[in-house]
Amino acid sequence: GENVEQHPSTLSVQEGDSAVIKCTYSDSASNYFPWYKQELGKRPQLIIDIRSNVGEKKDQRIAVTLNKTAKHFSLHITETQPEDSAVYFCAAGGNYQLIWGAGTKLIIKP
Amino acid sequence: KAGVTQTPRYLIKTRGQQVTLSCSPISGHRSVSWYQQTPGQGLQFLFEYFSETQRNKGNFPGRFSGRQFSNSRSEMNVSTLELGDSALYLCASSFYGIAGGPPDTQYFGPGTRLTVL
């Protein structure tokens, strides 16, 4: 069946450095790619999303890139801050359903 | 608009019992999805309802069931509880107003933390 692979499972970066999380999807019909952030004890919240007719989208320190040919998309966080520490989930959607990645725990070292 | 709400927030049950969890979506949203999240695990998809019909289903046993009412509120039921059912159960609502259209943004509720003893 369809699946989404997310890497790495844990990412530790120095405060101020950049972080990159990558996801690969299998369903070529997927056309919606959101990223969610889940802080400890809280609900997942959408931080950015991209649709298949766009190759890149930015929102301040956060950006997402999409390569439909290779079927992968990435989350880029620049100038990381302590409040970026969380678990990040990617998902790929098409035909009503979202297929979720397993999550990446991002640790920001002071 | 008020966000997605879930009740109860915490629940303690014993093995063999059954439980019903409730989810009220954002006003105007017609799709409700349910997820199971265990410690350190991702979001395991249970099922999705749209206009009172189950549209998608994940790989969970038949002990897990759900339904959606005409006002879009949804309930999920777990029968014959097992220790492994202890988890955070999240629901998410989205608009999905256009039939056959692309998935829409999902907004999550705070979750119901179920503990099975």
XYZ file of C-alpha atoms in Angstrom:
227
model
C 0.000 0.000 0.000
C 0.926 3.652 -0.017
C 3.506 4.781 2.494
C 5.591 7.779 3.494
C 9.142 7.355 4.745
C 10.528 10.108 6.958
C 14.188 10.653 7.864
C 15.890 11.067 10.190
C 13.941 9.781 13.159
C 15.958 12.021 15.480
C 17.843 15.168 14.568
C 20.019 17.137 16.942
C 21.279 20.548 15.816
C 23.036 23.464 17.453
C 20.876 26.496 18.150
C 21.165 28.853 15.197
C 21.988 26.115 12.693
C 19.627 24.788 10.038
C 17.604 21.571 10.189
C 16.370 19.514 7.249
C 13.849 16.674 7.419
C 13.079 14.576 4.338
C 10.068 12.523 3.336
C 9.580 10.160 0.423
C 6.144 9.048 -0.713
C 5.018 6.178 -2.893
C 1.635 7.243 -4.291
C 2.213 9.277 -7.431
C -1.373 10.585 -7.161
C -0.508 12.497 -3.969
C -1.008 16.214 -4.432
C -0.981 17.722 -0.941
C 1.978 17.691 1.462
C 1.562 19.182 4.937
C 4.022 19.367 7.807
C 2.865 19.263 11.418
C 4.703 20.127 14.613
C 3.828 18.399 17.875
C 5.279 19.804 21.068
C 5.410 17.604 24.131
C 1.931 17.004 25.520
C 0.227 19.038 22.816
C -1.743 18.364 19.683
C -0.121 18.324 16.225
C -0.388 21.696 14.514
C 0.082 22.546 10.867
C 3.183 24.661 10.281
C 3.357 24.683 6.491
C 1.936 22.829 3.522
C 2.496 22.648 -0.211
C 0.429 21.484 -3.137
C 1.716 19.673 -6.181
C 1.579 22.654 -8.503
C 4.256 24.446 -6.467
C 7.912 23.499 -6.039
C 8.758 25.550 -2.960
C 7.011 27.534 -0.264
C 8.484 29.695 2.481
C 7.125 31.160 5.688
C 9.731 33.126 7.631
C 12.286 30.584 8.916
C 10.418 27.585 7.532
C 10.401 26.315 3.957
C 9.187 23.220 2.177
C 10.461 21.928 -1.159
C 8.767 19.370 -3.358
C 10.251 17.189 -6.081
C 7.356 15.363 -7.726
C 9.559 13.488 -10.155
C 11.580 11.933 -7.347
C 8.533 11.796 -5.068
C 10.131 13.476 -2.116
C 9.638 16.656 -0.147
C 11.636 18.312 2.605
C 11.181 20.682 5.523
C 13.881 23.274 6.073
C 14.155 25.259 9.295
C 16.787 27.997 9.378
C 18.249 29.783 12.408
C 16.818 27.174 14.767
C 15.633 28.288 18.189
C 14.858 26.365 21.399
C 11.118 26.579 20.685
C 11.664 24.565 17.511
C 12.261 21.483 19.667
C 9.372 19.139 18.905
C 8.346 16.141 16.845
C 7.674 16.943 13.208
C 5.388 14.846 11.005
C 5.112 14.917 7.255
C 2.146 13.601 5.300
C 1.209 13.016 1.680
C -2.390 13.296 0.575
C -4.570 12.358 -2.299
C -8.052 10.928 -2.712
C -9.246 12.246 0.687
C -6.635 10.414 2.749
C -3.395 11.579 4.327
C -0.554 9.064 4.677
C 1.727 10.024 7.561
C 5.438 9.719 8.119
C 6.702 8.236 11.389
C 7.918 11.562 12.748
C 11.245 13.266 13.452
C 12.245 14.351 16.929
C 14.134 17.627 16.555
C 16.433 18.560 19.426
C 17.924 22.034 19.568
C 21.158 22.123 21.568
C 21.952 25.398 23.374
C -14.288 29.663 15.294
C -14.032 27.219 18.140
C -11.447 24.497 17.622
C -11.859 20.756 17.598
C -12.943 19.424 20.972
C -12.686 15.932 22.379
C -14.280 14.379 25.428
C -13.324 13.042 27.802
C -9.715 14.224 28.001
C -8.632 11.350 30.251
C -10.055 7.912 30.754
C -9.035 4.893 32.807
C -10.552 1.515 31.997
C -9.800 -2.117 32.738
C -9.183 -4.914 30.300
C -12.314 -6.292 28.712
C -14.342 -3.119 29.112
C -15.471 -0.944 26.249
C -15.074 2.788 25.773
C -16.631 5.544 23.669
C -14.763 8.700 22.770
C -16.334 11.799 21.288
C -15.100 14.429 18.855
C -16.766 17.696 17.849
C -15.255 19.168 14.686
C -14.827 22.797 13.758
C -18.132 24.292 12.657
C -18.630 23.677 8.936
C -16.141 20.832 8.740
C -17.639 17.612 7.443
C -14.698 15.228 7.668
C -13.461 13.686 10.890
C -10.419 11.417 11.083
C -9.307 9.393 14.086
C -5.726 8.502 15.018
C -4.025 6.442 17.685
C -0.728 7.719 19.062
C 1.347 5.637 21.462
C 4.446 6.998 23.281
C 7.238 7.629 20.831
C 5.082 6.511 17.931
C 3.624 8.317 15.016
C 0.042 8.849 14.042
C -1.677 5.558 13.282
C -4.764 6.177 11.157
C -7.945 4.497 12.404
C -10.713 5.750 10.113
C -12.236 8.793 8.478
C -15.856 9.834 8.228
C -17.478 12.255 5.831
C -21.182 13.048 5.845
C -21.935 10.124 8.168
C -20.134 7.617 5.927
C -16.858 5.877 6.626
C -14.697 6.811 3.678
C -11.330 5.362 4.695
C -10.163 2.792 7.217
C -6.772 1.920 8.628
C -5.406 -1.459 9.673
C -6.994 -1.869 13.061
C -9.047 -4.832 14.330
C -12.820 -4.781 14.278
C -12.852 -3.912 17.988
C -12.304 -0.351 16.836
C -15.374 1.233 15.302
C -16.771 4.668 14.746
C -19.675 6.659 13.528
C -20.577 10.188 12.546
C -23.776 12.031 13.211
C -25.679 14.442 10.999
C -24.098 17.416 12.808
C -20.631 15.986 11.919
C -19.827 15.068 15.509
C -18.112 11.705 15.643
C -17.634 8.945 18.149
C -15.232 6.055 18.217
C -15.753 2.900 20.215
C -13.273 0.318 21.370
C -14.709 -2.929 22.657
C -12.997 -5.602 24.742
C -10.138 -3.322 25.725
C -6.589 -4.670 25.787
C -3.530 -3.295 27.586
C -2.067 -2.352 24.207
C -4.976 0.002 23.543
C -3.518 2.467 26.028
C -2.746 5.506 23.915
C -3.609 9.071 23.033
C -6.554 9.112 20.641
C -6.649 12.162 18.415
C -9.358 13.282 16.111
C -8.894 15.800 13.334
C -11.450 17.677 11.309
C -11.258 19.174 7.848
C -13.577 20.770 5.370
C -13.334 18.429 2.387
C -16.157 20.369 0.792
C -15.482 19.393 -2.787
C -16.148 15.791 -3.759
C -13.075 14.332 -5.394
C -11.011 17.335 -4.477
C -7.572 17.260 -2.837
C -7.238 16.668 0.899
C -7.720 19.713 3.016
C -5.896 20.901 6.117
C -6.611 18.767 9.157
C -7.067 20.446 12.524
C -6.447 18.288 15.544
C -8.263 18.130 18.832
C -6.411 17.908 22.161
C -6.876 14.150 22.313
C -8.258 11.647 24.796
C -5.648 9.813 26.821
C -6.885 6.280 27.440
C -5.218 4.086 30.033
C -6.150 0.427 30.179
C -5.287 -1.380 33.415
